[in-house]
Short mmCIF file of C-alpha atoms in Angstrom, two decimals:
data_model
loop_
_atom_site.label_atom_id
_atom_site.label_comp_id
_atom_site.label_asym_id
_atom_site.label_seq_id
_atom_site.Cartn_x
_atom_site.Cartn_y
_atom_site.Cartn_z
CA MET A 16 35.09 -178.22 155.97
CA SER A 17 37.86 -175.62 156.55
CA THR A 18 38.74 -173.72 159.46
CA ASP A 19 40.20 -170.70 158.56
CA PRO A 20 38.48 -167.75 160.32
CA ARG A 21 38.66 -166.17 157.35
CA ASN A 22 36.53 -168.23 155.28
CA LEU A 23 34.56 -168.74 158.54
CA THR A 24 33.67 -164.73 158.11
CA ALA A 25 34.11 -164.34 154.25
CA PRO A 26 29.87 -163.40 154.22
CA LEU A 27 30.64 -160.37 155.89
CA ARG A 28 32.44 -158.79 153.47
CA SER A 29 29.78 -159.31 151.14
CA THR A 30 26.94 -157.08 149.99
CA VAL A 31 24.77 -159.46 149.52
CA THR A 32 25.06 -160.17 153.12
CA ILE A 33 24.93 -156.38 154.15
CA ARG A 34 21.64 -155.95 152.26
CA GLU A 35 20.28 -158.94 153.40
CA ARG A 36 21.17 -158.65 157.74
CA CYS A 37 19.80 -154.60 156.99
CA ASN A 38 16.73 -155.74 155.52
CA ASN A 39 16.07 -158.30 158.93
CA ILE A 40 16.81 -155.01 160.71
CA LEU A 41 13.80 -153.29 158.59
CA ARG A 42 11.70 -155.58 159.00
CA ALA A 43 11.99 -155.93 162.37
CA VAL A 44 11.14 -152.20 163.16
CA GLU A 45 8.37 -152.74 161.03
CA GLU A 46 7.27 -155.01 163.08
CA GLY A 47 7.59 -153.30 166.48
CA ARG A 48 10.16 -155.55 167.86
CA SER A 49 12.78 -152.61 167.71
CA ARG A 50 14.03 -150.28 171.14
CA HIS A 51 15.15 -147.52 169.19
CA PHE A 52 12.84 -146.36 166.18
CA THR A 53 9.73 -146.58 164.45
CA LEU A 54 9.47 -146.08 160.25
CA ASN A 55 7.26 -143.21 158.15
CA ARG A 56 6.99 -144.73 155.04
CA ALA A 57 4.68 -142.04 154.33
CA GLN A 58 7.71 -139.54 154.18
CA LEU A 59 9.59 -141.17 152.01
CA ASP A 60 7.86 -139.83 148.53
CA GLU A 61 8.80 -136.29 150.16
CA VAL A 62 12.44 -137.49 150.68
CA ALA A 63 12.46 -138.48 147.06
CA ARG A 64 11.44 -135.10 146.24
CA ARG A 65 14.02 -133.39 148.13
CA VAL A 66 16.58 -135.20 146.31
CA GLU A 67 15.09 -134.85 143.18
CA HIS A 68 15.20 -130.57 143.96
CA VAL A 69 19.10 -131.24 145.10
CA THR A 70 20.00 -133.44 141.62
CA ARG A 71 18.59 -130.51 138.98
CA GLN A 72 19.84 -127.68 141.20
CA ASN A 73 23.13 -129.33 141.27
CA TYR A 74 23.02 -131.11 138.14
CA PRO A 75 20.84 -129.03 136.09
CA GLU A 76 21.47 -131.43 132.56
CA LEU A 77 21.21 -134.97 134.71
CA ARG A 78 24.67 -135.58 133.65
CA ILE A 79 25.53 -136.78 137.14
CA PRO A 80 28.95 -138.38 138.05
CA TYR A 81 29.56 -140.81 140.73
CA HIS A 82 29.83 -140.20 144.69
CA SER A 83 33.32 -139.90 144.52
CA ARG A 84 35.91 -138.64 146.39
CA TRP A 85 36.83 -136.98 142.77
CA ARG A 86 34.03 -134.45 143.45
CA HIS A 87 35.91 -133.20 146.32
CA PHE A 88 38.74 -132.66 144.07
CA GLU A 89 36.65 -130.05 142.27
CA ALA A 90 35.70 -128.66 145.03
CA GLY A 91 35.48 -124.49 144.57
CA GLY A 92 35.46 -124.80 141.14
CA VAL A 93 39.17 -125.50 140.68
CA GLY A 94 40.39 -127.86 138.35
CA ARG A 95 42.57 -130.58 140.58
CA LYS A 96 42.34 -133.37 138.49
CA ALA A 97 43.45 -131.26 135.18
CA GLU A 98 46.69 -129.81 137.13
CA LEU A 99 47.64 -133.71 138.03
CA ASP A 100 46.89 -135.26 134.85
CA ALA A 101 49.51 -132.37 133.40
CA HIS A 102 52.29 -133.83 135.63
CA LEU A 103 51.03 -137.53 135.15
CA ALA A 104 50.96 -136.68 131.11
CA GLY A 105 53.63 -138.82 129.01
CA ARG A 106 53.06 -142.04 131.54
CA HIS A 107 51.95 -145.23 130.29
CA HIS A 108 47.71 -145.23 131.22
CA ALA A 109 48.46 -148.17 133.64
CA ALA A 110 51.04 -145.99 135.38
CA GLN A 111 48.53 -143.10 135.53
CA ALA A 112 46.17 -145.25 136.83
CA ARG A 113 48.25 -146.38 139.89
CA ALA A 114 49.03 -142.92 140.38
CA ARG A 115 45.12 -141.78 140.73
CA ILE A 116 44.54 -145.11 142.70
CA ASP A 117 47.18 -143.97 145.08
CA LEU A 118 46.30 -140.68 145.35
CA THR A 119 42.52 -142.12 145.76
CA LEU A 120 42.83 -144.59 148.42
CA VAL A 121 44.42 -142.52 150.69
CA SER A 122 42.31 -139.69 150.59
CA VAL A 123 39.67 -141.64 151.24
CA LEU A 124 41.19 -143.28 154.25
CA LEU A 125 41.89 -139.85 155.56
CA ASP A 126 37.68 -138.56 154.90
CA ALA A 127 36.37 -139.73 158.08
CA GLY A 128 34.12 -136.62 160.01
CA ALA A 129 36.43 -133.88 160.60
CA GLY A 130 34.47 -132.04 163.31
CA PRO A 131 32.47 -128.55 162.95
CA GLN A 132 35.75 -126.67 163.86
CA TRP A 133 38.17 -127.52 161.20
CA SER A 134 39.12 -125.87 157.85
CA TYR A 135 41.69 -125.96 155.00
CA ALA A 136 43.01 -123.29 153.71
CA GLU A 137 44.24 -123.38 150.57
CA ALA A 138 46.90 -121.15 149.04
CA GLU A 139 47.04 -122.25 145.70
CA SER A 140 43.38 -121.01 145.33
CA GLY A 141 43.18 -118.73 148.03
CA GLN A 142 39.94 -120.64 149.38
CA THR A 143 39.04 -122.01 152.90
CA PHE A 144 36.95 -125.40 153.24
CA SER A 145 35.73 -127.65 155.82
CA ARG A 146 34.51 -130.94 156.39
CA SER A 147 34.77 -133.19 153.52
CA GLU A 148 35.81 -131.09 151.19
CA GLY A 149 38.40 -129.59 153.17
CA LEU A 150 39.81 -132.98 153.68
CA GLY A 151 39.42 -133.85 150.35
CA VAL A 152 41.63 -130.74 149.27
CA ALA A 153 43.94 -131.15 152.10
CA SER A 154 45.28 -134.73 151.11
CA PHE A 155 45.18 -133.76 147.55
CA ARG A 156 47.66 -130.62 148.26
CA ALA A 157 49.47 -133.14 150.55
CA PHE A 158 49.70 -135.95 147.64
CA MET A 159 50.71 -133.50 145.17
CA GLN A 160 53.49 -132.26 147.52
CA GLY A 161 55.12 -135.29 147.82
CA GLN A 162 54.34 -136.14 151.62
CA PHE A 163 52.88 -139.91 150.61
CA SER A 164 56.09 -140.81 148.49
CA SER A 165 59.38 -142.20 149.64
CA ASP A 166 60.63 -141.60 146.07
CA ALA A 167 62.51 -138.00 145.41
CA GLY A 168 62.45 -138.62 141.53
CA ASP A 169 58.13 -139.65 141.88
CA ARG A 170 55.89 -137.15 144.11
CA TYR A 171 52.65 -138.23 142.51
CA ARG A 172 52.51 -141.72 144.48
CA VAL A 173 51.78 -143.15 147.82
CA ASP A 174 53.65 -146.07 149.18
CA ALA A 175 53.85 -148.32 152.31
CA ALA A 176 57.51 -146.83 153.51
CA ALA A 177 56.21 -142.99 153.57
CA LEU A 178 53.25 -144.32 155.10
CA ARG A 179 55.25 -145.75 157.96
CA ARG A 180 56.85 -142.59 158.83
CA ILE A 181 53.62 -140.69 159.11
CA ASP A 182 53.32 -139.26 162.82
CA ALA A 183 50.75 -137.11 164.44
CA ALA A 184 52.71 -134.08 163.78
CA THR A 185 53.21 -134.79 160.14
CA LEU A 186 49.78 -135.29 159.76
CA ALA A 187 48.73 -131.75 161.35
CA GLN A 188 51.36 -130.03 159.85
CA MET A 189 49.34 -131.20 156.30
CA PHE A 190 45.85 -130.77 157.50
CA GLN A 191 46.98 -127.49 159.22
CA VAL A 192 45.92 -128.67 162.70
CA ARG A 193 46.24 -126.21 165.82
CA SER A 194 44.74 -125.41 168.90
CA ASP A 195 42.28 -123.18 167.23
CA ASN A 196 41.79 -125.59 164.49
CA PRO A 197 41.10 -128.60 165.50
CA LEU A 198 40.46 -132.05 163.48
CA VAL A 199 38.42 -134.86 164.88
CA GLY A 200 40.35 -138.63 165.30
CA LEU A 201 44.20 -136.93 164.14
CA ASP A 202 45.70 -139.96 165.87
CA GLY A 203 43.33 -142.70 164.32
CA ARG A 204 43.75 -141.31 161.14
CA VAL A 205 47.49 -141.77 161.60
CA ALA A 206 47.51 -145.18 163.14
CA LEU A 207 45.20 -145.97 160.12
CA LEU A 208 47.85 -144.99 157.64
CA GLN A 209 50.64 -146.71 159.17
CA ARG A 210 48.71 -150.14 159.00
CA LEU A 211 47.96 -149.90 155.47
CA GLY A 212 51.73 -149.19 154.73
CA GLN A 213 52.47 -152.55 157.13
CA THR A 214 49.51 -154.40 155.71
CA MET A 215 50.89 -153.34 151.90
CA ARG A 216 54.42 -154.27 152.54
CA THR A 217 53.28 -157.68 153.71
CA GLN A 218 51.77 -158.51 150.36
CA PRO A 219 54.07 -157.76 147.85
CA GLU A 220 52.27 -159.75 145.40
CA VAL A 221 49.30 -157.51 145.22
CA PHE A 222 50.88 -153.88 146.22
CA GLY A 223 54.31 -154.42 144.52
CA ALA A 224 58.05 -154.59 146.30
CA ASP A 225 57.28 -150.70 147.24
CA GLY A 226 53.56 -151.08 148.71
CA ARG A 227 51.43 -148.87 146.75
CA PRO A 228 47.69 -149.07 146.67
CA GLY A 229 48.08 -148.85 142.99
CA GLY A 230 48.91 -152.24 142.66
CA LEU A 231 45.29 -152.81 142.63
CA PHE A 232 44.99 -152.12 139.23
CA ASP A 233 47.20 -155.00 137.98
CA ALA A 234 45.85 -157.08 140.35
CA LEU A 235 41.95 -156.53 139.14
CA THR A 236 42.86 -156.03 135.54
CA HIS A 237 45.56 -158.78 134.98
CA HIS A 238 47.98 -155.32 134.50
CA GLY A 239 45.70 -153.65 132.25
CA GLN A 240 44.79 -156.99 129.84
CA SER A 241 41.06 -157.18 131.36
CA HIS A 242 38.57 -154.60 130.41
CA ARG A 243 35.51 -155.29 132.51
CA LEU A 244 35.22 -155.59 135.80
CA ALA A 245 32.76 -155.88 138.20
CA ALA A 246 32.09 -153.14 141.07
CA PRO A 247 31.72 -155.43 144.18
CA ARG A 248 34.75 -157.12 142.91
CA VAL A 249 36.60 -154.36 143.99
CA LEU A 250 35.07 -154.04 147.59
CA GLN A 251 36.21 -157.68 147.65
CA ALA A 252 39.95 -157.08 146.79
CA LEU A 253 39.88 -153.75 149.71
CA LEU A 254 38.20 -156.18 151.84
CA ASP A 255 40.29 -159.37 151.80
CA HIS A 256 43.72 -157.60 151.33
CA LEU A 257 43.37 -154.66 153.65
CA SER A 258 41.13 -155.81 156.37
CA PRO A 259 43.86 -155.45 159.02
CA ILE A 260 44.06 -151.39 158.88
CA TRP A 261 40.29 -151.50 160.52
CA LEU A 262 40.72 -151.84 164.06
CA THR A 263 37.23 -151.18 165.40
CA GLY A 264 37.22 -153.63 168.24
CA SER A 265 34.86 -155.83 166.62
CA GLU A 266 36.22 -159.22 166.23
CA LEU A 267 35.05 -162.65 165.49
CA GLN A 268 37.59 -165.85 166.39
CA GLY A 269 40.37 -163.24 166.46
CA MET A 270 39.82 -162.33 163.13
CA PRO A 271 38.96 -158.46 162.82
CA LEU A 272 36.01 -157.46 161.03
CA GLY A 273 36.53 -153.89 160.63
CA ASP A 274 32.99 -152.16 160.24
CA CYS A 275 30.61 -154.47 161.35
CA TRP A 276 28.82 -154.86 164.68
CA PRO A 277 26.46 -157.28 166.48
CA HIS A 278 22.61 -156.39 166.57
CA PRO A 279 20.03 -158.47 168.21
CA LEU A 280 17.91 -158.41 165.10
CA ALA A 281 20.21 -158.94 162.36
CA GLY A 282 19.61 -162.37 161.67
CA GLY A 283 21.60 -164.47 159.29
CA THR A 284 22.69 -168.39 160.15
CA GLY A 285 26.21 -169.91 160.65
CA ILE A 286 29.44 -168.44 163.00
CA THR A 287 28.73 -164.29 161.36
CA ALA A 288 24.45 -165.09 162.61
CA GLY A 289 23.49 -161.53 164.71
CA TRP A 290 26.60 -159.55 162.60
CA VAL A 291 25.58 -156.56 160.99
CA PRO A 292 28.38 -155.22 158.16
CA PHE A 293 28.59 -152.25 156.31
CA HIS A 294 32.09 -151.74 155.48
CA LYS A 295 31.22 -147.97 154.61
CA LEU A 296 34.48 -146.31 154.32
CA SER A 297 35.51 -149.49 152.26
CA GLN A 298 32.44 -149.19 149.78
CA TRP A 299 32.53 -145.04 149.61
CA LEU A 300 36.35 -146.38 148.58
CA THR A 301 35.05 -148.09 145.90
CA TYR A 302 32.94 -145.85 144.70
CA SER A 303 35.59 -143.53 144.82
CA LEU A 304 38.35 -145.95 142.85
CA LEU A 305 35.44 -146.72 140.07
CA GLU A 306 36.64 -143.20 137.79
CA PRO A 307 40.32 -144.31 138.30
CA PHE A 308 39.68 -147.63 136.34
CA GLU A 309 36.94 -146.12 133.78
CA TRP A 310 40.12 -143.39 132.74
CA ALA A 311 42.27 -146.23 132.29
CA GLY A 312 39.95 -147.99 129.71
CA THR A 313 38.17 -150.24 132.13
CA THR A 314 34.08 -150.80 131.88
CA LEU A 315 32.81 -151.28 135.27
CA THR A 316 29.73 -153.72 135.74
CA ASP A 317 27.19 -154.29 138.66
CA ILE A 318 27.50 -150.76 140.12
CA ASP A 319 24.34 -151.28 142.07
CA GLY A 320 25.85 -154.08 143.69
CA LEU A 321 27.32 -151.86 146.27
CA THR A 322 25.20 -150.36 148.70
CA GLY A 323 24.46 -146.92 150.04
CA LEU A 324 26.57 -145.49 152.28
CA PRO A 325 25.22 -145.65 156.07
CA GLU A 326 26.64 -141.71 157.55
CA TYR A 327 25.64 -138.94 158.89
CA ARG A 328 24.59 -137.24 155.46
CA ASN A 329 22.34 -140.46 153.92
CA GLY A 330 21.14 -141.43 157.53
CA GLY A 331 20.70 -137.74 158.57
CA LEU A 332 18.51 -137.09 155.80
CA LEU A 333 15.78 -139.95 157.22
CA LEU A 334 16.00 -138.98 160.59
CA ASP A 335 15.70 -135.31 159.84
CA ALA A 336 12.63 -135.55 157.12
CA ARG A 337 11.35 -138.22 159.61
CA VAL A 338 11.26 -141.55 157.85
CA ILE A 339 13.44 -143.02 160.64
CA VAL A 340 11.53 -141.80 164.06
CA PRO A 341 13.40 -142.15 167.34
CA LYS A 342 11.30 -143.78 170.19
CA ASP A 343 13.49 -141.74 172.65
CA THR A 344 12.76 -138.27 172.48
CA THR A 345 16.48 -137.35 174.32
CA PHE A 346 17.97 -139.34 171.10
CA ALA A 347 19.43 -136.26 169.45
CA SER A 348 20.82 -134.65 172.90
CA ARG A 349 22.56 -138.15 173.49
CA SER A 350 26.25 -139.30 172.42
CA TYR A 351 27.22 -142.73 170.73
CA THR A 352 29.70 -144.91 169.48
CA ALA A 353 29.41 -147.01 166.45
CA ALA A 354 29.13 -149.89 168.33
CA ASP A 355 25.94 -148.74 170.21
CA GLU A 356 22.95 -150.58 169.24
CA ALA A 357 20.94 -147.85 167.97
CA ILE A 358 23.43 -146.44 165.53
CA VAL A 359 23.85 -149.95 164.20
CA GLU A 360 20.10 -150.00 163.25
CA TRP A 361 19.95 -146.68 162.42
CA ARG A 362 23.02 -147.40 159.92
CA ALA A 363 21.18 -150.75 158.56
CA LEU A 364 17.80 -148.80 157.98
CA THR A 365 19.62 -146.35 156.05
CA VAL A 366 21.13 -148.91 153.95
CA ALA A 367 17.99 -150.88 153.04
CA LEU A 368 15.62 -146.99 153.05
CA ILE A 369 18.06 -145.47 150.42
CA ASP A 370 17.68 -149.35 148.43
CA GLU A 371 13.54 -148.21 148.25
CA LEU A 372 14.62 -144.35 147.92
CA ALA A 373 16.36 -145.43 144.71
CA PRO A 374 13.60 -146.30 142.07
CA LEU A 375 11.37 -143.04 143.62
CA VAL A 376 13.76 -141.08 142.70
CA ARG A 377 14.73 -142.27 139.03
CA GLU A 378 11.02 -142.10 138.36
CA ARG A 379 10.75 -138.23 139.53
CA LEU A 380 14.02 -137.62 137.25
CA ASN A 381 12.67 -139.89 133.94
CA LYS A 382 16.04 -142.26 134.91
CA SER A 383 16.43 -145.85 134.52
CA ALA A 384 18.71 -148.00 137.04
CA ASP A 385 21.17 -148.34 134.11
CA GLU A 386 21.26 -144.55 133.76
CA MET A 387 21.35 -143.51 137.29
CA PRO A 388 22.85 -145.92 139.40
CA LEU A 389 22.86 -145.68 142.93
CA ALA A 390 26.33 -144.06 142.95
CA CYS A 391 24.63 -141.00 140.88
CA ILE A 392 21.63 -140.84 143.48
CA LEU A 393 24.14 -140.85 146.18
CA GLU A 394 25.74 -138.06 144.10
CA GLY A 395 22.96 -136.37 143.08
CA GLY A 396 21.35 -136.97 145.35
CA THR A 397 21.15 -138.40 148.92
CA TRP A 398 24.22 -137.45 150.32
CA ALA A 399 23.23 -133.59 149.36
CA ALA A 400 20.14 -133.80 150.43
CA GLY A 401 20.73 -134.83 153.83
CA ARG A 402 23.25 -131.91 154.19
CA GLU A 403 20.83 -129.48 152.96
CA ILE A 404 18.31 -130.69 155.23
CA ALA A 405 20.53 -130.48 157.87
CA LYS A 406 21.73 -126.70 157.10
CA SER A 407 18.02 -125.70 157.09
CA LEU A 408 17.75 -127.12 160.68
CA ARG A 409 20.61 -126.47 162.82
CA GLU A 410 23.37 -124.19 162.87
CA GLY A 411 26.41 -125.12 161.18
CA GLY A 412 24.50 -128.04 159.87
CA ALA A 413 25.71 -130.60 161.75
CA PRO A 414 24.11 -134.23 162.03
CA PRO A 415 20.93 -134.86 163.91
CA LEU A 416 23.30 -137.19 165.85
CA LYS A 417 26.26 -137.31 167.69
CA ILE A 418 28.77 -139.88 167.44
CA GLU A 419 32.42 -140.24 169.18
CA SER A 420 35.08 -141.38 166.24
CA ASP A 421 38.35 -142.15 166.39
CA GLY A 422 38.53 -141.21 162.59
CA THR A 423 38.20 -144.78 161.04
CA VAL A 424 34.29 -145.38 160.52
CA PHE A 425 32.60 -142.42 159.70
#
């Protein structure tokens, strides 16, 4: 048997394991073995009603796109994709796919929580955006200006050399960060981009000699020859090839695990027992990459092989709707880290309960799983409902809990 740590920890890079460990924790909470939460399943129908309402509001014809970074590029009703497409016109479809994947990957990595005080004023539209939309628009504009390219002849790309040059001052300028416009986790984002550049540079067989994220298109479609691709395979490639960029502090036998955390109720067997993988940003990235692959002619399969995203909006919806009920009455007033047992548990419950919520939402919307995969329920959807209920309960729509972030997990 191989003793390669990568092989030993491989189960933690599987969505099957994510669901298994999250459901183990769900059952333990149901059995009263949790120190942190109880469940009120009676509220799930009310949550489904909320999600149905906001979905019909946002998409009256129920033509729901994937939950994706590309939705943020549409913020303010501006057709930014069309703007990019105009610049990419005339390129081979594979070259266009590489450029869109470049943009998607770097933008998603910059998408961790911005904090309530930050915003971005877009000169091109005259509009100001905050939170995820602001981060999306800011990173789109930086991409269009060639800030992530070291090739003066091609602004519309991301490469290792440019990423490794980015420092805090450069990123602050891109994102309009000032003393009166602070961005949470600026240094963490810089370090993440630099590690991305370094990691791609050391894998030319995947990312090419220039170290471009778009190399994933060639690796996963055999240079455009394969026209079917399972969505979990995209996630697997991201975790296999980019895992060194996630320095969360979680390690097992010297292997960085990324967004994986120990929990006493996680279960499992072997060396990975007791660990709960989430890979939230990697899965958000996978969802966001689905369209660039589809636009290049690739058919995506097994989209529901991916899981719900355990973050502020999906998990916040379940807290605010009192499906997940804290035992500690001071829970909402305290500050946590991603490693805290209560946060790991809340995120695990979010993944498991989103799976239970999905069929309830489909039934209300009269849609099948094929017509409305989880990627569309999240977009329609649970994320928007989480934001809506937060706005109704707290000034500024802040989440129902506080997590200290370095910009690389949430």
